[in-house]
Amino acid sequence: MTVTELPPFVRADGPDKVSGSGRYTADLTLTGMLHAAFRYPDVAHGRITRIDTSAAEAMPGVLAVMTDADVPDVHYTWAVADRTLFARDIVRFEGEVIAAVAAISPEIAKAAAAAIEVDIEPLPVVNDIEEALAEGAPLVHEDWASHTADDGIIRDGNLAIYSALQRGDADAAMASAATVVSSRYVADASHAAPIEPRAIVAQWEGEKVTIWTSTQVPYDARDGVCETLQLPASQVRIIVPHLGGGFGGKCGFHFEAHIAALARKAKRPVKLVFSRWEEFVAPDRRREGMIVELTTGLDADGRIVARKGWVGIDNGAYMADCAFFPQLAAMHVAGPYNIDHLSIDAKLAYTNHQPSGSVRAPTAPQGCWALESHTDELAAAAGLSPVEFRRRNLVDTGTTGPMGQTFDEIGALRVLEAAHAAAEGSGPLAENEALGLAVGWWPSFAVPAGAYAKMHGDGSVQLITGAQECGTGAVMTLRYLAAEELGIDVEKIQLVYQDTGAAPFGPGATGSQTLLNHGRAVETATRDIAEQLRELAAEQLEAAPGDIVLADGVASVAGTPTASIAIDELAGIAAGGNLLISSGTADVPEYPTLEGSHCVGDQGMAAWLAPQFSCHVAKVRVDRDTGVTRVLDVFAAHDNGTILNPIGAHGQVEGGILMGVGQALTEGTQYGDDGTQLNAGLLEYKLQTIADAPNIHTTFIEIPTANAGPKGSKGLAEAPNVATAAAIANGIAQVVGAHVTQLPMTAERVWDTANGTADQNGASA
Amino acid sequence: MSELVNLEVNGTTYPVQIALDRNLSGVLRDEVGLTGTKEGCDDCECGACMVLLDGQPINSCSYLAAQAQGRSITTVEGLAEGDELHPLQRNILATGGVQCGFCTPGMLMSAQALLDRNPDPTDEEIRIGLSGNLCRCTGYARILAAVQATAVELNSTSSS
Ligand code: FES
Ligand code: FES
């Protein structure tokens, strides 16, 4: 379908966004508002020997300066509480906040932050995953045994979290294999890079603070403020104005507490707006660098008999939300394949880099890139085409995945065939062009969520949801679900959202779960009002409530359409008596069971609810003289269950694929020997432009999925970001005759691979 | 040093007292009070701050406000005619070219400038015309479609 052939989708926030009237956090100004600036270290690792804020405090226009001494003594973060709001004694990465200033202008705030005198004695920098895990490596956290941590976390040197997937007997099965292939792939870290840099405004009234912030997760932000400033949840209200994208980069609790603390000290509202450099180095949500080593054994028919693997993941300096990354990464390098004998070790290592965290499909694009490059190597070793090799090995309906999960109806093989057929039908290839194919998978995340609904006396509806719109349109789609339950026009439904003071809990725009979870909550809440309307209509029409049909704004008796009453009229009647109000929380679907497998350091990521499958085929053209790759077309087929909003769904696939093109070719963070980022700017870290964008051809294989989201839907926003880089890699390998073993596959790396001069560290063993 | 500067924005003249080193995007947002123009980088890298200066697209983050005196500035707030959305605004919503919307104002201004100088652009010309505007959400296909649709619409109204 072309873009204009899809059924219309009217974004409730659309007119605000195209007219310029919509407010994002940085657009807000409050009377008496001050401006914040942070002081960062100039080094990635060092001991603070002196901080002197007196010169900054004496500057005219400066109203507050804060350091660690000014906030409660609290260590925070999930899994391992290794972090404080302000650096204490040691700085562990270049973007760590040492001090914060509030002043009457941004310029004065910046000058004052620079005037804070900080003496730092440099410490050896842990700049690499394998270096971090080596015997005798300098420690990022000397004292981390003293921090509280979840049960089962082994604190061993710089090893933050260890997980291992085990099934069958991989060693014995490998010994029996007809063919064995080993590979090593290394992916650089990268960034979410939303176009809106983060912004925060905090204002106190008495004991209560309201914080407007560009977060994807308002409730996490609230809980972080409560934990670190020791406030009850009832005193902290988080409001998110329009959010200018996130992609995971704005998940987690970031700087809300710093700004709230400054505002309390200065007794004035305070605003923070990040520069692009800060957006690159300071948030604890960078896409993790990763090393993947895989060995796979095949039988004589090209079927996988065993896989062994090792994954090293760069956690950065502090624990953000990476605790589940080792297990998730291990699942991605195991892949959606039938493998009876599996053994994969995955290690998350502390380094002196910016902390890693959930960026769109964490661990998946890199894991899939490594696995699917390896898979094409396996196909070649077996003498099979890439598509035939996958036909023989992919999981599908009724088969059992690598960790022993038996699948209900899934579309793994169907997406493979659909994308392959679309690409093959696209015409002949020119010289130096190739079609690269890759398959990816991604779980759906079920969590509790709530919604309130109320129908006013005029028949209009307010839907109060804890869901967070980050641009995908998922929250906007909730109106359509409500309109269908109530039988009224979608235009009558107004959303109240992104306000922890008004809405029930929601997990935020994270894990592609907005429609999956909030959709069920909204259906439950509005179904309750629909029931109330049916009862009212039954009284009016002298019929049984079960016979009342709500559609097109009218309640009518089934089979007797003339016996009817307008829903608006019913709402008017209710307004004089029992009000039409309701609430709903979604029952959380049960996770599938696993058989015959075993996880060390289990973080619950090996049983996948409503798994999503995708196959991308990239048509690439490689310039052999320069190594520059162009992606001309991407043919994508996706199983994301029932599609609730076709325009939104296509938009997610297109945006995810383009992000994947960037990850494939240009987006990689480079570190200097001192552990600082060398390309923390949009000129040096190149996002794809409209001139670079391939034509994207998307097919949805719609399989209504039980035990998932509304109407059999699954998650969607992350899945399109999984397989693109891998597909491009396999295209490049066909043109240049070998796999590029480092991500991104920059022109230089492609050229080196084509000419046999590639860096051995990333090269296939 | 601050000075009184008269800025003509969307047909209205705003006298603003500003330091001479201030950039146009900041002055539009903080002094004139029009926050539709966004700032994504402050360094000519993203295009979120695109406005028209005498019809030419410029990155207003990297342009001195005082230099815009005596010239006509158009921001996203000046695109619609009263309550009626401009065809570009209408079409970018209809095609699904808006997700988070943070790039949208700048994208619309670049598209407007392109259609003003080239009412019937090819796909390639649209791609070049909008290549200074980064969008992280959409993959651009629906933005491209919105500009194509607008060109068709404007050409059919002007020839009828
Ligand atoms: S803000 Fe001007 S180009 Fe990015
Ligand atoms: S719509 Fe979000 S950056 Fe373009």
Tab-separated table of C-alpha atoms in Angstrom, chain B:
chain	number	residue	atom	x	y	z
B	1	MET	CA	25.038	45.643	25.178
B	2	SER	CA	21.376	45.620	24.371
B	3	GLU	CA	19.478	47.493	21.735
B	4	LEU	CA	15.922	47.990	20.543
B	5	VAL	CA	15.382	45.914	17.427
B	6	ASN	CA	12.196	45.749	15.372
B	7	LEU	CA	11.476	42.282	14.072
B	8	GLU	CA	8.734	41.646	11.551
B	9	VAL	CA	7.406	38.168	12.226
B	10	ASN	CA	4.464	36.707	10.317
B	11	GLY	CA	3.425	40.220	9.271
B	12	THR	CA	3.484	41.770	12.753
B	13	THR	CA	6.250	44.058	13.977
B	14	TYR	CA	7.669	43.274	17.413
B	15	PRO	CA	9.981	45.764	19.113
B	16	VAL	CA	12.405	43.747	21.274
B	17	GLN	CA	15.189	44.933	23.571
B	18	ILE	CA	17.957	42.393	23.028
B	19	ALA	CA	21.684	41.845	23.342
B	20	LEU	CA	23.251	42.012	19.914
B	21	ASP	CA	24.825	38.567	20.186
B	22	ARG	CA	21.521	36.745	20.611
B	23	ASN	CA	20.432	34.232	18.055
B	24	LEU	CA	17.167	34.550	16.184
B	25	SER	CA	15.627	31.286	17.415
B	26	GLY	CA	16.142	32.296	21.029
B	27	VAL	CA	14.664	35.748	20.465
B	28	LEU	CA	11.672	34.357	18.568
B	29	ARG	CA	11.000	31.899	21.361
B	30	ASP	CA	11.773	33.953	24.462
B	31	GLU	CA	11.119	37.595	23.465
B	32	VAL	CA	8.590	37.436	20.627
B	33	GLY	CA	6.891	34.507	22.388
B	34	LEU	CA	6.505	32.189	19.411
B	35	THR	CA	7.751	28.767	20.515
B	36	GLY	CA	6.734	26.859	17.387
B	37	THR	CA	10.330	27.226	16.166
B	38	LYS	CA	12.306	24.465	17.904
B	39	GLU	CA	15.935	24.062	18.912
B	40	GLY	CA	17.494	20.629	18.574
B	41	CYS	CA	21.174	21.393	18.479
B	42	ASP	CA	22.074	25.107	18.401
B	43	ASP	CA	24.685	24.327	15.800
B	44	CYS	CA	23.160	24.169	12.306
B	45	GLU	CA	22.924	20.374	12.437
B	46	CYS	CA	19.232	19.469	12.756
B	47	GLY	CA	17.000	22.019	11.025
B	48	ALA	CA	14.414	22.130	13.842
B	49	CYS	CA	14.886	25.909	14.013
B	50	MET	CA	14.238	26.545	10.303
B	51	VAL	CA	12.387	29.794	9.545
B	52	LEU	CA	12.023	31.848	6.388
B	53	LEU	CA	13.861	35.138	6.081
B	54	ASP	CA	12.516	37.070	3.114
B	55	GLY	CA	11.318	33.681	1.872
B	56	GLN	CA	14.719	31.961	2.213
B	57	PRO	CA	15.087	29.074	4.687
B	58	ILE	CA	17.656	29.681	7.436
B	59	ASN	CA	18.682	27.873	10.595
B	60	SER	CA	17.590	30.546	13.047
B	61	CYS	CA	19.754	29.105	15.831
B	62	SER	CA	22.794	30.220	13.933
B	63	TYR	CA	21.562	33.611	12.760
B	64	LEU	CA	21.852	36.828	14.758
B	65	ALA	CA	18.450	38.256	15.623
B	66	ALA	CA	19.619	41.818	15.098
B	67	GLN	CA	20.522	41.038	11.500
B	68	ALA	CA	16.925	40.124	10.795
B	69	GLN	CA	15.790	43.704	11.395
B	70	GLY	CA	14.131	45.181	8.325
B	71	ARG	CA	13.485	41.759	6.828
B	72	SER	CA	10.415	39.623	6.895
B	73	ILE	CA	10.476	36.502	9.063
B	74	THR	CA	8.012	33.647	8.667
B	75	THR	CA	7.697	30.979	11.338
B	76	VAL	CA	5.464	27.916	11.509
B	77	GLU	CA	2.861	30.031	13.300
B	78	GLY	CA	2.589	32.083	10.109
B	79	LEU	CA	1.786	29.192	7.773
B	80	ALA	CA	-1.922	28.748	8.456
B	81	GLU	CA	-4.458	31.242	7.153
B	82	GLY	CA	-6.468	32.049	10.259
B	83	ASP	CA	-7.933	28.780	11.534
B	84	GLU	CA	-7.428	27.066	8.181
B	85	LEU	CA	-4.336	24.842	8.157
B	86	HIS	CA	-1.923	25.340	5.265
B	87	PRO	CA	-2.108	22.433	2.767
B	88	LEU	CA	1.356	21.303	3.880
B	89	GLN	CA	0.149	21.118	7.483
B	90	ARG	CA	-3.019	19.307	6.491
B	91	ASN	CA	-1.211	16.853	4.249
B	92	ILE	CA	1.578	16.007	6.663
B	93	LEU	CA	-1.114	15.014	9.170
B	94	ALA	CA	-3.094	13.047	6.610
B	95	THR	CA	-0.127	11.032	5.350
B	96	GLY	CA	1.128	10.277	8.852
B	97	GLY	CA	4.266	12.391	8.508
B	98	VAL	CA	3.987	13.640	12.090
B	99	GLN	CA	5.015	11.500	15.008
B	100	CYS	CA	6.651	13.331	17.917
B	101	GLY	CA	6.307	16.533	15.906
B	102	PHE	CA	9.539	18.101	17.080
B	103	CYS	CA	11.034	18.245	13.588
B	104	THR	CA	7.714	19.210	12.016
B	105	PRO	CA	7.857	23.027	12.198
B	106	GLY	CA	11.321	23.118	10.638
B	107	MET	CA	10.354	20.512	8.082
B	108	LEU	CA	7.277	22.520	7.085
B	109	MET	CA	9.319	25.697	6.635
B	110	SER	CA	11.859	23.942	4.417
B	111	ALA	CA	9.029	22.413	2.401
B	112	GLN	CA	7.344	25.782	2.032
B	113	ALA	CA	10.581	27.359	0.800
B	114	LEU	CA	11.052	24.502	-1.648
B	115	LEU	CA	7.540	24.760	-3.096
B	116	ASP	CA	7.858	28.543	-3.341
B	117	ARG	CA	10.917	28.275	-5.562
B	118	ASN	CA	9.952	25.016	-7.272
B	119	PRO	CA	6.201	24.375	-7.345
B	120	ASP	CA	6.545	21.011	-9.067
B	121	PRO	CA	9.562	19.293	-7.518
B	122	THR	CA	10.704	15.780	-8.364
B	123	ASP	CA	11.212	13.267	-5.544
B	124	GLU	CA	14.925	13.890	-5.789
B	125	GLU	CA	14.415	17.650	-5.500
B	126	ILE	CA	12.223	17.167	-2.434
B	127	ARG	CA	14.879	14.962	-0.873
B	128	ILE	CA	17.536	17.585	-1.495
B	129	GLY	CA	15.273	20.410	-0.341
B	130	LEU	CA	14.547	18.730	2.984
B	131	SER	CA	17.949	17.171	3.596
B	132	GLY	CA	18.835	19.818	6.195
B	133	ASN	CA	16.004	18.690	8.449
B	134	LEU	CA	16.550	15.643	10.638
B	135	CYS	CA	13.613	13.495	11.654
B	136	ARG	CA	14.311	10.586	13.990
B	137	CYS	CA	10.759	9.214	14.070
B	138	THR	CA	9.255	8.725	10.656
B	139	GLY	CA	11.801	7.382	8.203
B	140	TYR	CA	10.703	10.346	6.030
B	141	ALA	CA	8.456	8.412	3.603
B	142	ARG	CA	5.286	10.108	4.819
B	143	ILE	CA	6.912	13.525	4.890
B	144	LEU	CA	7.952	13.038	1.269
B	145	ALA	CA	4.390	11.985	0.432
B	146	ALA	CA	2.972	15.090	2.133
B	147	VAL	CA	5.136	17.398	0.046
B	148	GLN	CA	4.236	15.529	-3.138
B	149	ALA	CA	0.534	15.735	-2.301
B	150	THR	CA	0.781	19.437	-1.534
B	151	ALA	CA	2.538	20.172	-4.819
B	152	VAL	CA	-0.212	18.348	-6.695
B	153	GLU	CA	-2.913	20.132	-4.732
B	154	LEU	CA	-1.428	23.603	-5.145
B	155	ASN	CA	-0.774	23.079	-8.841
B	156	SER	CA	-4.314	21.897	-9.485
B	157	THR	CA	-5.799	24.885	-7.626
B	158	SER	CA	-3.534	27.355	-9.419
B	159	SER	CA	-4.320	25.898	-12.862
B	160	SER	CA	-8.090	25.620	-12.319
